[in-house]
Short mmCIF file of C-alpha atoms and ligand atoms in Angstrom, two decimals:
data_model
loop_
_atom_site.label_atom_id
_atom_site.label_comp_id
_atom_site.label_asym_id
_atom_site.label_seq_id
_atom_site.Cartn_x
_atom_site.Cartn_y
_atom_site.Cartn_z
CA UNK Z 1 13.18 -36.46 -8.09
CA UNK Z 2 11.08 -37.84 -10.91
CA UNK Z 3 8.86 -35.07 -12.26
CA UNK Z 4 6.55 -37.39 -14.14
CA UNK Z 5 3.63 -37.86 -11.73
CA UNK Z 6 4.86 -35.22 -9.24
CA UNK Z 7 2.63 -32.37 -8.04
CA UNK Z 8 4.19 -28.91 -8.16
CA UNK Z 9 2.83 -25.77 -6.51
CA UNK Z 10 4.16 -22.70 -8.34
CA UNK Z 11 3.48 -19.36 -6.66
CA UNK Z 12 2.97 -16.56 -9.15
CA UNK Z 13 2.55 -19.30 -11.76
CA UNK Z 14 0.03 -17.49 -13.97
CA UNK Z 15 2.41 -15.29 -15.90
CA UNK Z 16 5.99 -14.29 -16.71
CA UNK Z 17 8.69 -16.33 -14.95
CA UNK Z 18 6.31 -18.44 -12.86
CA UNK Z 19 4.28 -19.41 -15.92
CA UNK Z 20 7.43 -20.56 -17.78
CA UNK Z 21 8.39 -22.73 -14.79
CA UNK Z 22 4.87 -24.19 -14.64
CA UNK Z 23 4.99 -25.10 -18.35
CA UNK Z 24 8.50 -26.62 -18.05
CA UNK Z 25 7.55 -28.83 -15.09
CA UNK Z 26 4.22 -29.69 -16.75
CA UNK Z 27 6.06 -30.71 -19.93
CA UNK Z 28 8.08 -33.11 -17.75
CA UNK Z 29 4.83 -34.72 -16.57
CA UNK Z 30 4.16 -32.94 -13.26
CA UNK Z 31 0.64 -31.95 -12.26
CA UNK Z 32 0.60 -28.24 -11.45
CA UNK Z 33 -1.13 -26.05 -8.88
CA UNK Z 34 -1.00 -22.63 -10.53
CA UNK Z 35 -1.07 -20.08 -7.73
CA UNK Z 36 -2.10 -16.55 -8.64
CA UNK Z 37 -2.86 -13.35 -6.77
CA UNK Z 38 -4.77 -11.12 -9.20
CA UNK Z 39 -4.08 -12.68 -12.61
CA UNK Z 40 -7.06 -15.02 -12.84
CA UNK Z 41 -7.36 -14.84 -16.64
CA UNK Z 42 -3.64 -15.56 -17.08
CA UNK Z 43 -3.91 -18.48 -14.64
CA UNK Z 44 -6.74 -19.94 -16.73
CA UNK Z 45 -4.66 -19.54 -19.88
CA UNK Z 46 -1.66 -21.26 -18.26
CA UNK Z 47 -3.88 -24.14 -17.15
CA UNK Z 48 -5.24 -24.51 -20.69
CA UNK Z 49 -1.68 -24.62 -22.00
CA UNK Z 50 -0.74 -27.24 -19.38
CA UNK Z 51 -3.64 -29.43 -20.51
CA UNK Z 52 -1.81 -29.85 -23.82
CA UNK Z 53 0.85 -31.80 -21.88
CA UNK Z 54 -1.82 -34.17 -20.55
CA UNK Z 55 -1.23 -33.18 -16.92
CA UNK Z 56 -3.77 -32.06 -14.33
CA UNK Z 57 -3.64 -28.39 -13.40
CA UNK Z 58 -5.83 -26.25 -11.15
CA UNK Z 59 -5.69 -22.60 -10.12
CA UNK Z 60 -5.26 -21.59 -6.47
CA UNK Z 61 -5.76 -17.96 -5.52
CA UNK Z 62 -4.12 -16.41 -2.47
CA UNK Z 63 -2.85 -13.01 -1.40
CA UNK Z 64 0.61 -14.01 -0.19
CA UNK Z 65 1.19 -10.77 1.66
CA UNK Z 66 -1.20 -12.29 4.21
CA UNK Z 67 0.75 -14.79 6.28
CA UNK Z 68 -2.22 -17.04 7.07
CA UNK Z 69 -3.10 -17.26 3.37
CA UNK Z 70 0.47 -18.25 2.57
CA UNK Z 71 0.70 -20.82 5.36
CA UNK Z 72 -2.57 -22.52 4.42
CA UNK Z 73 -1.98 -22.62 0.66
CA UNK Z 74 -0.32 -26.09 0.69
CA UNK Z 75 -3.33 -27.46 2.62
CA UNK Z 76 -5.68 -26.03 -0.02
CA UNK Z 77 -3.60 -27.64 -2.76
CA UNK Z 78 -3.73 -30.95 -0.85
CA UNK Z 79 -7.54 -30.74 -0.75
CA UNK Z 80 -7.85 -29.72 -4.40
CA UNK Z 81 -5.64 -32.50 -5.76
CA UNK Z 82 -6.25 -35.14 -3.07
CA UNK Z 83 -2.53 -35.38 -2.25
CA UNK Z 84 0.14 -32.98 -1.04
CA UNK Z 85 2.45 -31.17 -3.43
CA UNK Z 86 5.96 -32.62 -3.47
CA UNK Z 87 7.50 -29.72 -5.41
CA UNK Z 88 7.21 -26.08 -4.32
CA UNK Z 89 8.48 -23.14 -6.37
CA UNK Z 90 8.39 -19.79 -4.55
CA UNK Z 91 8.31 -17.34 -7.45
CA UNK Z 92 5.70 -14.73 -6.45
CA UNK Z 93 7.24 -11.41 -5.47
CA UNK Z 94 6.83 -7.68 -5.81
CA UNK Z 95 9.55 -5.25 -6.89
CA UNK Z 96 8.88 -2.20 -4.71
CA UNK Z 97 11.04 0.90 -5.01
CA UNK Z 98 12.59 2.55 -1.96
CA UNK Z 99 15.97 3.57 -0.58
CA UNK Z 100 17.27 3.18 2.95
CA UNK Z 101 16.56 6.89 3.52
CA UNK Z 102 12.98 6.59 2.23
CA UNK Z 103 12.10 3.19 3.73
CA UNK Z 104 9.05 3.10 5.99
CA UNK Z 105 8.15 0.39 8.50
CA UNK Z 106 5.03 -0.37 6.42
CA UNK Z 107 6.91 -0.74 3.13
CA UNK Z 108 9.65 -2.77 4.77
CA UNK Z 109 7.13 -5.14 6.37
CA UNK Z 110 5.13 -5.48 3.14
CA UNK Z 111 8.27 -6.39 1.15
CA UNK Z 112 9.34 -8.91 3.77
CA UNK Z 113 5.84 -10.40 4.08
CA UNK Z 114 5.60 -11.22 0.38
CA UNK Z 115 9.22 -11.89 -0.56
CA UNK Z 116 10.51 -13.66 2.57
CA UNK Z 117 7.79 -14.61 5.06
CA UNK Z 118 5.45 -16.19 2.50
CA UNK Z 119 8.15 -18.58 1.15
CA UNK Z 120 9.20 -19.44 4.72
CA UNK Z 121 5.73 -20.39 5.92
CA UNK Z 122 4.72 -21.98 2.61
CA UNK Z 123 7.79 -24.19 2.93
CA UNK Z 124 7.00 -25.02 6.55
CA UNK Z 125 3.45 -26.16 5.65
CA UNK Z 126 4.66 -27.94 2.50
CA UNK Z 127 7.21 -29.98 4.50
CA UNK Z 128 4.73 -30.75 7.29
CA UNK Z 129 2.22 -32.18 4.81
CA UNK Z 130 4.90 -34.32 3.15
CA UNK Z 131 5.91 -36.01 6.41
CA UNK Z 132 8.57 -38.57 5.47
CA UNK Z 133 7.92 -38.31 1.71
CA UNK Z 134 10.63 -36.67 -0.40
CA UNK Z 135 10.15 -33.17 -1.73
CA UNK Z 136 11.95 -30.32 -3.47
CA UNK Z 137 11.68 -26.56 -2.99
CA UNK Z 138 13.12 -23.97 -5.36
CA UNK Z 139 13.14 -20.31 -4.30
CA UNK Z 140 13.45 -17.57 -6.89
CA UNK Z 141 15.84 -14.96 -5.64
CA UNK Z 142 17.83 -12.08 -7.15
CA UNK Z 143 21.52 -12.02 -8.09
CA UNK Z 144 21.66 -8.42 -6.85
CA UNK Z 145 21.62 -9.57 -3.21
CA UNK Z 146 25.41 -9.68 -3.66
CA UNK Z 147 25.59 -6.24 -5.34
CA UNK Z 148 22.51 -4.51 -3.90
CA UNK Z 149 20.38 -1.97 -5.75
CA UNK Z 150 20.21 1.49 -4.17
CA UNK Z 151 16.64 1.83 -5.37
CA UNK Z 152 14.93 -1.39 -4.19
CA UNK Z 153 16.24 -1.46 -0.65
CA UNK Z 154 13.50 -3.33 1.24
CA UNK Z 155 13.05 -5.83 -1.62
CA UNK Z 156 16.73 -6.72 -1.92
CA UNK Z 157 17.21 -7.13 1.83
CA UNK Z 158 14.20 -9.48 1.84
CA UNK Z 159 15.70 -11.44 -1.07
CA UNK Z 160 18.97 -11.66 0.89
CA UNK Z 161 16.92 -13.24 3.66
CA UNK Z 162 15.53 -15.67 1.09
CA UNK Z 163 19.10 -16.67 0.16
CA UNK Z 164 19.90 -17.45 3.80
CA UNK Z 165 16.54 -19.16 4.26
CA UNK Z 166 17.37 -21.44 1.31
CA UNK Z 167 20.48 -22.68 3.11
CA UNK Z 168 18.88 -22.83 6.57
CA UNK Z 169 15.90 -24.77 5.22
CA UNK Z 170 18.20 -27.18 3.35
CA UNK Z 171 19.86 -27.98 6.67
CA UNK Z 172 16.57 -28.18 8.56
CA UNK Z 173 14.60 -30.27 6.08
CA UNK Z 174 17.17 -32.82 4.90
CA UNK Z 175 17.29 -35.64 4.15
CA UNK Z 176 13.67 -35.70 2.93
CA UNK Z 177 13.20 -32.23 1.43
CA UNK Z 178 15.85 -30.49 -0.68
CA UNK Z 179 15.83 -26.69 -0.85
CA UNK Z 180 17.61 -24.74 -3.60
CA UNK Z 181 17.30 -21.39 -5.33
CA UNK Z 182 17.91 -19.67 -8.63
CA UNK Z 183 19.20 -16.10 -8.45
CA UNK Z 184 18.02 -14.12 -11.45
CA UNK Z 185 19.58 -11.22 -13.28
CA UNK Z 186 18.14 -9.50 -16.37
CA UNK Z 187 15.50 -12.07 -17.33
CA UNK Z 188 12.50 -9.93 -18.33
CA UNK Z 189 11.90 -6.18 -18.22
CA UNK Z 190 10.65 -5.28 -14.72
CA UNK Z 191 6.85 -4.81 -14.52
CA UNK Z 192 5.98 -1.51 -16.19
CA UNK Z 193 9.21 -1.28 -18.22
CA UNK Z 194 9.66 -2.10 -21.90
CA UNK Z 195 12.08 -4.37 -23.79
CA UNK Z 196 14.46 -1.47 -24.49
CA UNK Z 197 14.89 -0.94 -20.75
CA UNK Z 198 16.01 -4.54 -20.24
CA UNK Z 199 18.23 -4.48 -23.34
CA UNK Z 200 20.04 -1.43 -22.00
CA UNK Z 201 20.74 -3.25 -18.72
CA UNK Z 202 21.79 -6.38 -20.58
CA UNK Z 203 24.31 -4.52 -22.78
CA UNK Z 204 26.66 -4.37 -19.75
CA UNK Z 205 26.58 -8.13 -19.12
CA UNK Z 206 29.34 -10.50 -20.26
CA UNK Z 207 26.71 -12.32 -22.36
CA UNK Z 208 25.20 -8.99 -23.59
CA UNK Z 209 21.60 -10.16 -23.84
CA UNK Z 210 18.38 -10.43 -21.90
CA UNK Z 211 17.99 -13.97 -20.52
CA UNK Z 212 14.28 -14.65 -21.14
CA UNK Z 213 12.45 -17.24 -19.11
CA UNK Z 214 13.72 -20.48 -20.73
CA UNK Z 215 17.08 -20.65 -18.88
CA UNK Z 216 15.27 -20.09 -15.59
CA UNK Z 217 12.69 -22.81 -16.21
CA UNK Z 218 15.40 -25.29 -17.26
CA UNK Z 219 17.48 -24.53 -14.14
CA UNK Z 220 14.48 -25.01 -11.85
CA UNK Z 221 13.74 -28.33 -13.51
CA UNK Z 222 17.36 -29.42 -13.04
CA UNK Z 223 17.34 -28.48 -9.34
CA UNK Z 224 14.12 -30.44 -8.80
CA UNK Z 225 15.35 -33.50 -10.67
CA UNK Z 226 18.90 -33.79 -9.28
CA UNK Z 227 18.67 -35.62 -5.96
CA UNK Z 228 22.10 -34.71 -4.55
CA UNK Z 229 21.87 -30.92 -4.64
CA UNK Z 230 20.56 -28.96 -1.67
CA UNK Z 231 21.26 -25.50 -0.26
CA UNK Z 232 22.56 -24.37 -3.68
CA UNK Z 233 21.86 -20.98 -5.26
CA UNK Z 234 22.37 -21.02 -9.02
CA UNK Z 235 22.93 -17.66 -10.73
CA UNK Z 236 21.04 -17.25 -13.99
CA UNK Z 237 22.33 -13.81 -14.93
CA UNK Z 238 24.43 -13.84 -18.10
CA UNK Z 239 27.49 -13.23 -15.92
CA UNK Z 240 26.03 -10.10 -14.30
CA UNK Z 241 27.54 -10.96 -10.92
CA UNK Z 242 31.01 -10.50 -12.42
CA UNK Z 243 30.58 -6.79 -13.15
CA UNK Z 244 30.23 -3.86 -10.71
CA UNK Z 245 26.68 -2.77 -9.85
N1 NAP N 301 12.01 -10.73 -14.14
C1 NAP N 301 13.31 -10.61 -13.81
O1 NAP N 301 14.14 -10.23 -14.65
C2 NAP N 301 13.76 -10.96 -12.41
C3 NAP N 301 15.02 -10.55 -11.97
C4 NAP N 301 15.42 -10.89 -10.68
C5 NAP N 301 14.59 -11.63 -9.87
N2 NAP N 301 13.36 -12.00 -10.31
C6 NAP N 301 12.50 -12.79 -9.43
O2 NAP N 301 11.89 -13.84 -10.16
C7 NAP N 301 10.57 -14.09 -9.71
C8 NAP N 301 9.59 -13.98 -10.86
O3 NAP N 301 9.83 -12.78 -11.55
P1 NAP N 301 8.68 -12.04 -12.37
O4 NAP N 301 9.33 -10.92 -13.07
O5 NAP N 301 7.89 -13.05 -13.12
O6 NAP N 301 7.83 -11.48 -11.14
P2 NAP N 301 6.59 -10.46 -11.13
O7 NAP N 301 6.00 -10.37 -12.49
O8 NAP N 301 7.06 -9.20 -10.48
O9 NAP N 301 5.61 -11.17 -10.10
C9 NAP N 301 5.39 -12.56 -10.14
C10 NAP N 301 4.05 -12.84 -9.56
O10 NAP N 301 3.99 -12.50 -8.17
C11 NAP N 301 2.62 -12.49 -7.85
N3 NAP N 301 2.33 -11.63 -6.70
C12 NAP N 301 2.74 -10.36 -6.47
N4 NAP N 301 2.18 -9.91 -5.32
C13 NAP N 301 1.39 -10.92 -4.84
C14 NAP N 301 0.57 -11.07 -3.69
N5 NAP N 301 0.43 -10.10 -2.77
N6 NAP N 301 -0.06 -12.24 -3.51
C15 NAP N 301 0.06 -13.24 -4.41
N7 NAP N 301 0.82 -13.16 -5.51
C16 NAP N 301 1.49 -12.00 -5.71
C17 NAP N 301 1.89 -11.95 -9.06
O11 NAP N 301 0.74 -12.75 -9.26
P3 NAP N 301 -0.60 -12.13 -9.90
O12 NAP N 301 -0.17 -11.51 -11.18
O13 NAP N 301 -1.49 -13.31 -10.05
O14 NAP N 301 -1.14 -11.14 -8.91
C18 NAP N 301 2.90 -12.09 -10.19
O15 NAP N 301 2.40 -12.80 -11.27
C19 NAP N 301 10.31 -13.07 -8.60
O16 NAP N 301 10.58 -13.68 -7.36
C20 NAP N 301 11.33 -11.98 -8.89
O17 NAP N 301 11.71 -11.27 -7.72
C21 NAP N 301 12.91 -11.68 -11.57
#
């Protein structure tokens, strides 16, 4: 898909990984709908930075733990820009802590609502609005679905669902809409942790460093642009999947 002139909706696009993806796709000429939940100031800053690329960018706020808000977000983007998005990046997520022993129905449902259900129903609405027009979806998942954390049980099970959803949606939405994912390893320190925390995790990786957001943004761009890839999950993890959890 040609990014120049495309319209990309990036969930969680105001800061961190989502912001880097927004700036990468904007640099390639895509107009950007910068979704945010609470980070209004950061969304404004990202939009100002996108303006430097000469593309149109607008903020769209939605609490994606609410299913209706997620499902109607593509319609709101359509109204705001006067055309439907043809690229969707599902990056928004939480990183809640629990174990199987501690998990509660409420925590489990909250993790699944944000991490799995929102991407599913965003994608459904996105594809419906596109009709027969081509589109591309990239989900942001976690390489640890293959070697699960003990301490983020509900989150990692939901991300495992996102992996399967990526493949199921690729089958369901072809040939018009392609659906791929990037599975991230140590990219940034988790929210609330410092650089030293991430560096300690990264020391065990074959590539022995923290990834940063650039490799993620470049991989997302590649998956949007390459028209013969669908149902693929690309690991961006410095080789972390090769070592025991
Ligand atoms: N960072 C890593 O090293 C790493 C590793 C593995 C996987 N990942 C995955 O990569 C993606 C991006 O990572 P990240 O570290 O940038 O994520 P993050 O900082 O944890 O969260 C990304 C965004 O999600 C949005 N969000 C959270 N709850 C929301 C809600 N209820 N409604 C709407 N938006 C909500 C937040 O938007 P607001 O701030 O606007 O509220 C936030 O900016 C996530 O899917 C994450 O699971 C990241």
